[in-house]
């Protein structure tokens, strides 16, 4: 399978227009902050098992794609507009998308003032690549914020008012539907005790990349920024941190003969990783360990390396290595150009806790019975 991470389709909005949209979205959501309004998960740790026993959670696979919000709005002339918003809070105009309104039987009226949360991904089906937007939450519907609703109610709104009429559109005009730049799908949710099924049935058959699970509390409102009730589980070896990479000193060459030493820019330099300390301050964290072969691969991509966000993992020897993107037959570093900043040091601390905790697939499967029993106790109506 090739990469499941697509390039964002569409036209990047120029700075002035993008700032207008940021103000518009902030007003729609009743926020003073014009930053990216999307929620961010925390890493799953052992203390979160108690959460799964105590409260209702939904479970889904963690897609390896591009996190985007989909903003449905209208132009001055009343025509339908759609923008994808990435984590850098940039806006990309996407042509040819139609999200019919649930109240219009003719499916011509559209949603306006609606903000959807999801993941843009490349699905590999029968030798073909199909771009899809996997919708898993909604922040605003037709000019009204729904962030104060519980996740369970927001899912119901998304499914009934957005996805259902969209499916009817697909059934009624399949030829027109096929021309859209990507397909919108509702991301399937499972009960929190469905981990064994996810590992053995769902994840192996996915048409796109996956790097873990997401548990999201059904009872809580939408939180912009870090949400303590969205739990991101990855296998211990897949827990990664997004650092700022800075190239350090290159080895010096002494040509002799009285000439001044000079840096050897072909040789492997010192490479340091930095974490976000807040207020645009970065703190040195650790060196990046790379082999000579990996350094040659980094140089071969012929791109600027310094001052970029790079995704890294901790190997069995405790060294920080860069995560690799598979691109055909070659491997390249996974640069996170979709993110404006490296992980904050508080996030880094939580990821390190998750790595030290080492919650495994077996640990999750071991608690299935007790999580299911607790769920059934809270929902006796499901046993009738």
Coordinates of C-alpha atoms in Angstrom, one line a residue:
X1 CA 0.0 0.0 0.0
X2 CA 1.3 3.5 -0.8
X3 CA 1.0 6.4 1.5
X4 CA -2.4 7.2 2.9
X5 CA -1.4 10.8 3.7
X6 CA -2.7 13.0 0.8
X7 CA -1.8 16.6 -0.1
X8 CA -4.6 19.0 0.8
X9 CA -6.6 19.7 -2.4
X10 CA -7.7 23.2 -3.1
X11 CA -6.4 26.8 -3.3
X12 CA -4.6 28.3 -0.3
X13 CA -6.5 31.5 0.8
X14 CA -4.3 34.6 0.8
X15 CA -3.5 36.0 4.3
X16 CA -6.1 38.7 4.4
X17 CA -9.0 36.4 3.4
X18 CA -7.8 33.7 5.7
X19 CA -7.8 36.1 8.6
X20 CA -11.4 37.1 7.8
X21 CA -12.4 33.5 7.9
X22 CA -10.6 32.9 11.2
X23 CA -12.6 35.8 12.7
X24 CA -15.8 34.4 11.1
X25 CA -15.2 30.9 12.5
X26 CA -14.3 32.3 16.0
X27 CA -17.6 34.3 16.0
X28 CA -19.5 31.3 14.9
X29 CA -18.2 29.3 17.8
X30 CA -18.4 32.1 20.3
X31 CA -14.6 32.1 20.8
X32 CA -12.3 35.1 21.4
X33 CA -9.3 33.0 20.2
X34 CA -8.8 32.9 16.4
X35 CA -6.4 30.0 16.5
X36 CA -7.1 26.5 15.2
X37 CA -10.3 25.5 17.1
X38 CA -9.8 21.7 16.8
X39 CA -9.6 19.4 19.7
X40 CA -6.3 17.5 20.4
X41 CA -6.1 14.1 22.2
X42 CA -3.9 13.1 25.1
X43 CA -1.8 9.9 25.1
X44 CA -3.4 6.8 26.7
X45 CA -1.8 5.9 30.0
X46 CA -2.6 3.2 32.6
X47 CA -4.7 5.5 34.7
X48 CA -7.1 5.9 31.8
X49 CA -8.4 2.3 32.3
X50 CA -10.5 3.7 35.2
X51 CA -12.0 6.2 32.8
X52 CA -13.2 3.4 30.5
X53 CA -14.8 1.7 33.4
X54 CA -16.4 4.8 34.9
X55 CA -17.8 6.7 31.8
X56 CA -19.1 6.0 28.4
X57 CA -16.5 6.2 25.6
X58 CA -16.7 5.5 21.9
X59 CA -13.8 3.8 20.0
X60 CA -12.5 4.3 16.5
X61 CA -9.3 3.6 14.6
X62 CA -6.6 6.3 14.5
X63 CA -6.3 7.2 10.8
X64 CA -2.9 8.1 9.4
X65 CA -4.0 11.0 7.3
X66 CA -4.3 14.8 7.5
X67 CA -6.4 16.3 10.3
X68 CA -8.7 19.0 8.8
X69 CA -11.8 20.9 9.7
X70 CA -14.3 21.3 6.9
X71 CA -16.0 24.8 6.9
X72 CA -19.3 25.1 5.0
X73 CA -20.2 28.7 4.2
X74 CA -21.5 30.9 1.4
X75 CA -20.2 33.6 -0.8
X76 CA -21.6 37.2 -1.0
X77 CA -23.8 36.1 -3.9
X78 CA -25.2 33.2 -1.9
X79 CA -23.3 30.5 -3.6
X80 CA -22.0 27.5 -1.7
X81 CA -18.4 27.5 -0.5
X82 CA -16.2 24.9 1.3
X83 CA -12.8 25.3 3.0
X84 CA -10.5 22.8 4.5
X85 CA -8.7 24.1 7.6
X86 CA -5.5 22.4 8.6
X87 CA -3.7 22.5 12.0
X88 CA -1.7 25.4 10.9
X89 CA -5.0 27.3 10.7
X90 CA -4.6 27.8 6.9
X91 CA -7.7 27.8 4.7
X92 CA -7.9 25.9 1.4
X93 CA -10.8 26.6 -1.0
X94 CA -12.2 23.3 -2.4
X95 CA -14.3 23.4 -5.5
X96 CA -17.1 21.1 -6.4
X97 CA -18.3 19.9 -3.0
X98 CA -22.0 19.9 -2.2
X99 CA -23.4 19.1 1.2
X100 CA -27.2 19.1 0.8
X101 CA -29.4 20.4 3.6
X102 CA -31.5 17.9 5.5
X103 CA -34.7 20.0 5.2
X104 CA -34.6 20.1 1.4
X105 CA -36.1 17.0 -0.3
X106 CA -34.6 18.2 -3.6
X107 CA -31.1 18.2 -2.0
X108 CA -30.3 21.6 -3.6
X109 CA -30.2 23.7 -0.5
X110 CA -26.9 23.5 1.4
X111 CA -25.4 23.8 4.8
X112 CA -24.1 27.3 5.7
X113 CA -22.2 28.2 8.9
X114 CA -21.4 24.5 9.5
X115 CA -18.0 23.3 10.8
X116 CA -17.1 19.6 10.7
X117 CA -14.1 17.8 12.2
X118 CA -12.4 14.9 10.4
X119 CA -9.4 13.3 8.7
X120 CA -8.4 13.6 5.0
X121 CA -7.0 10.3 3.8
X122 CA -6.0 8.4 0.7
X123 CA -7.9 5.0 0.5
X124 CA -6.3 2.3 -1.7
X125 CA -9.1 0.3 -3.3
X126 CA -8.5 -2.3 -6.0
X127 CA -5.3 -0.7 -7.3
X128 CA -6.8 2.8 -7.3
X129 CA -6.4 5.7 -4.9
X130 CA -9.5 7.5 -3.6
X131 CA -9.4 10.5 -1.5
X132 CA -11.9 10.6 1.4
X133 CA -12.8 12.8 4.2
X134 CA -13.6 10.8 7.3
X135 CA -16.0 13.0 9.5
X136 CA -16.0 12.2 13.2
X137 CA -17.4 15.3 14.9
X138 CA -19.2 18.6 14.4
X139 CA -18.6 22.0 16.0
X140 CA -21.4 24.1 14.4
X141 CA -24.5 23.4 12.4
X142 CA -26.2 26.0 10.2
X143 CA -24.9 29.0 12.1
X144 CA -25.2 27.7 15.6
X145 CA -22.4 26.3 17.7
X146 CA -23.0 22.8 19.0
X147 CA -19.8 22.5 21.0
X148 CA -21.7 22.5 24.3
X149 CA -23.5 19.3 23.3
X150 CA -22.1 15.9 24.4
X151 CA -20.1 13.9 21.9
X152 CA -22.9 11.4 21.6
X153 CA -25.4 14.1 20.6
X154 CA -22.9 15.7 18.2
X155 CA -22.4 12.4 16.5
X156 CA -26.2 12.1 16.1
X157 CA -26.4 15.6 14.6
X158 CA -23.6 14.8 12.2
X159 CA -25.0 11.5 11.0
X160 CA -28.7 12.7 10.7
X161 CA -28.3 16.2 9.3
X162 CA -25.1 16.1 7.3
X163 CA -24.1 12.5 6.3
X164 CA -27.6 11.1 5.7
X165 CA -28.7 13.8 3.0
X166 CA -25.2 13.5 1.5
X167 CA -25.7 9.7 1.1
X168 CA -29.1 10.4 -0.6
X169 CA -27.3 12.8 -3.0
X170 CA -24.9 10.0 -3.9
X171 CA -27.8 7.6 -4.6
X172 CA -29.7 10.1 -6.7
X173 CA -26.9 11.6 -8.8
X174 CA -24.0 9.1 -8.8
X175 CA -22.4 10.6 -12.0
X176 CA -22.2 14.1 -10.5
X177 CA -21.1 12.7 -7.2
X178 CA -18.2 10.9 -8.8
X179 CA -16.8 14.3 -9.9
X180 CA -16.3 15.6 -6.4
X181 CA -12.6 16.0 -5.4
X182 CA -13.1 13.7 -2.3
X183 CA -15.9 11.7 -0.8
X184 CA -17.2 12.4 2.7
X185 CA -17.8 9.5 5.0
X186 CA -19.0 9.1 8.6
X187 CA -16.2 7.5 10.6
X188 CA -17.5 4.4 12.2
X189 CA -17.6 4.3 16.0
X190 CA -17.5 1.2 18.2
X191 CA -18.3 0.5 21.8
X192 CA -15.2 0.9 24.0
X193 CA -15.0 -2.9 24.6
X194 CA -14.5 -3.6 20.9
X195 CA -10.8 -3.5 21.0
X196 CA -10.3 -7.1 20.1
X197 CA -12.5 -6.8 17.1
X198 CA -10.6 -3.6 16.1
X199 CA -7.2 -5.3 16.3
X200 CA -8.2 -8.5 14.6
X201 CA -10.9 -7.5 12.0
X202 CA -11.2 -3.8 11.4
X203 CA -7.6 -2.5 11.4
X204 CA -6.2 -5.3 9.1
X205 CA -8.8 -4.6 6.5
X206 CA -8.6 -0.8 6.4
X207 CA -7.8 0.7 2.9
X208 CA -5.6 3.3 4.6
X209 CA -2.8 3.6 7.1
X210 CA -3.5 3.4 10.8
X211 CA -1.3 3.9 13.8
X212 CA -3.5 3.2 16.8
X213 CA -6.9 3.8 18.4
X214 CA -8.9 6.8 19.7
X215 CA -11.2 6.6 22.7
X216 CA -13.5 9.6 23.1
X217 CA -15.9 10.3 26.0
X218 CA -19.5 10.3 24.9
X219 CA -20.6 12.6 27.7
X220 CA -18.4 15.6 27.3
X221 CA -18.6 18.8 25.2
X222 CA -16.2 19.8 22.4
X223 CA -13.0 21.3 23.8
X224 CA -10.8 23.4 21.6
X225 CA -7.1 22.5 22.3
X226 CA -6.1 19.6 24.5
X227 CA -9.0 17.5 25.6
X228 CA -8.3 15.2 28.5
X229 CA -11.3 13.0 27.5
X230 CA -9.9 12.1 24.0
X231 CA -7.5 9.3 24.5
X232 CA -4.9 8.4 21.8
X233 CA -3.5 4.9 22.1
X234 CA -0.6 3.8 20.1
X235 CA 1.6 0.7 20.5
X236 CA 4.5 1.7 22.7
X237 CA 6.9 1.7 19.8
X238 CA 4.6 4.0 17.8
X239 CA 4.3 6.8 20.4
X240 CA 5.9 9.7 18.8
X241 CA 6.8 13.4 19.5
X242 CA 6.9 16.2 17.0
X243 CA 10.1 18.1 17.6
X244 CA 11.7 21.2 16.0
X245 CA 14.8 20.1 14.2
X246 CA 17.9 22.3 14.2
X247 CA 21.1 21.5 12.4
X248 CA 24.2 22.0 14.6
X249 CA 27.8 22.1 13.8
X250 CA 29.3 20.3 10.8
X251 CA 32.7 18.6 11.2
X252 CA 35.7 20.8 10.3
X253 CA 38.2 19.9 7.6
X254 CA 41.8 20.9 8.1
X255 CA 43.3 21.3 4.6
X256 CA 46.8 21.9 6.0
X257 CA 49.4 24.0 4.4
X258 CA 48.5 27.0 6.6
X259 CA 44.9 27.2 5.2
X260 CA 42.0 27.9 7.5
X261 CA 39.8 24.9 8.5
X262 CA 36.4 24.9 6.9
X263 CA 33.1 23.0 7.6
X264 CA 32.4 19.9 5.6
X265 CA 28.8 20.4 4.6
X266 CA 28.6 16.9 3.1
X267 CA 29.4 15.2 6.4
X268 CA 26.8 14.5 9.1
X269 CA 26.4 17.4 11.5
X270 CA 25.2 17.4 15.1
X271 CA 21.3 17.4 14.9
X272 CA 19.4 18.6 17.9
X273 CA 15.7 18.3 18.8
X274 CA 13.8 21.0 20.6
X275 CA 10.4 21.1 22.3
X276 CA 8.0 24.0 22.5
X277 CA 8.4 25.8 25.8
X278 CA 5.6 28.3 25.1
X279 CA 5.6 31.9 24.0
X280 CA 7.6 31.0 20.9
X281 CA 10.5 29.8 23.1
X282 CA 12.1 26.5 22.3
X283 CA 14.1 24.3 24.7
X284 CA 16.8 21.8 23.7
X285 CA 15.6 18.3 24.4
X286 CA 17.9 15.7 22.9
X287 CA 20.1 14.9 20.0
X288 CA 18.6 13.1 17.0
X289 CA 20.4 9.8 16.4
X290 CA 20.8 9.0 12.7
X291 CA 23.0 6.5 10.9
X292 CA 25.2 7.6 8.0
X293 CA 22.8 5.9 5.6
X294 CA 19.8 7.9 7.1
X295 CA 21.8 11.1 6.8
X296 CA 22.4 10.4 3.1
X297 CA 18.7 9.8 2.7
X298 CA 17.9 13.1 4.4
X299 CA 20.2 15.0 2.1
X300 CA 18.8 13.2 -1.0
X301 CA 15.4 14.7 -0.6
X302 CA 16.9 18.0 -1.5
X303 CA 14.8 20.1 0.8
X304 CA 15.5 22.5 3.7
X305 CA 16.0 20.5 6.8
X306 CA 16.7 23.1 9.4
X307 CA 13.9 24.6 11.5
X308 CA 11.3 22.0 10.4
X309 CA 8.9 19.9 12.6
X310 CA 9.9 16.3 12.5
X311 CA 8.1 13.3 14.0
X312 CA 10.4 11.0 16.1
X313 CA 10.2 7.9 18.3
X314 CA 12.3 6.5 21.1
X315 CA 14.1 3.2 20.1
X316 CA 14.9 0.3 22.4
X317 CA 18.3 1.9 23.3
X318 CA 16.6 5.1 24.4
X319 CA 17.7 7.1 21.3
X320 CA 15.5 9.4 19.4
X321 CA 15.1 8.4 15.8
X322 CA 13.1 10.0 13.0
X323 CA 9.8 8.4 11.9
X324 CA 10.0 7.4 8.2
X325 CA 7.4 7.9 5.5
X326 CA 7.3 5.2 2.9
X327 CA 7.3 6.7 -0.6
X328 CA 7.6 4.0 -3.2
X329 CA 10.8 2.2 -2.6
X330 CA 12.5 4.9 -0.6
X331 CA 12.1 6.2 2.9
X332 CA 12.2 9.8 4.0
X333 CA 11.7 11.6 7.3
X334 CA 8.2 12.3 8.3
X335 CA 8.2 16.1 8.4
X336 CA 5.0 17.6 10.0
X337 CA 4.7 20.7 7.8
X338 CA 1.0 20.7 8.6
X339 CA 1.8 21.8 12.1
X340 CA 2.9 25.3 13.0
X341 CA 4.8 24.3 16.1
X342 CA 6.5 21.4 17.8
X343 CA 4.8 19.6 20.7
X344 CA 4.6 21.7 23.8
X345 CA 6.7 20.4 26.7
X346 CA 3.6 19.4 28.6
X347 CA 2.5 17.2 25.8
X348 CA 6.0 15.8 25.5
X349 CA 5.7 14.8 29.2
X350 CA 2.5 13.0 28.7
X351 CA 3.9 11.1 25.7
X352 CA 6.9 10.1 27.7
X353 CA 4.6 8.8 30.4
X354 CA 2.7 6.8 27.8
X355 CA 6.0 5.3 26.6
X356 CA 7.1 4.5 30.1
X357 CA 3.7 3.0 30.9
X358 CA 3.9 0.9 27.8
X359 CA 0.1 0.1 27.5
X360 CA 0.1 -2.8 25.0
X361 CA -2.5 -4.4 22.8
X362 CA -2.7 -7.3 25.3
X363 CA -3.3 -4.8 28.2
X364 CA -6.3 -3.3 26.3
X365 CA -7.7 -6.7 25.4
X366 CA -7.3 -7.9 29.0
X367 CA -9.8 -5.2 30.3
X368 CA -12.5 -5.9 27.6
X369 CA -14.6 -8.0 30.0
X370 CA -14.7 -5.5 32.8
X371 CA -15.2 -2.5 30.5
X372 CA -18.1 -4.3 28.8
X373 CA -19.7 -5.2 32.2
X374 CA -19.5 -1.6 33.4
X375 CA -21.1 -0.4 30.1
X376 CA -23.9 -2.9 30.4
X377 CA -24.5 -1.9 34.0
X378 CA -24.9 1.7 32.8
X379 CA -27.1 0.6 29.9
X380 CA -29.5 -2.1 31.1
X381 CA -31.8 -1.2 28.2
X382 CA -29.4 -2.8 25.8
X383 CA -30.0 -6.2 27.4
X384 CA -33.7 -6.1 26.9

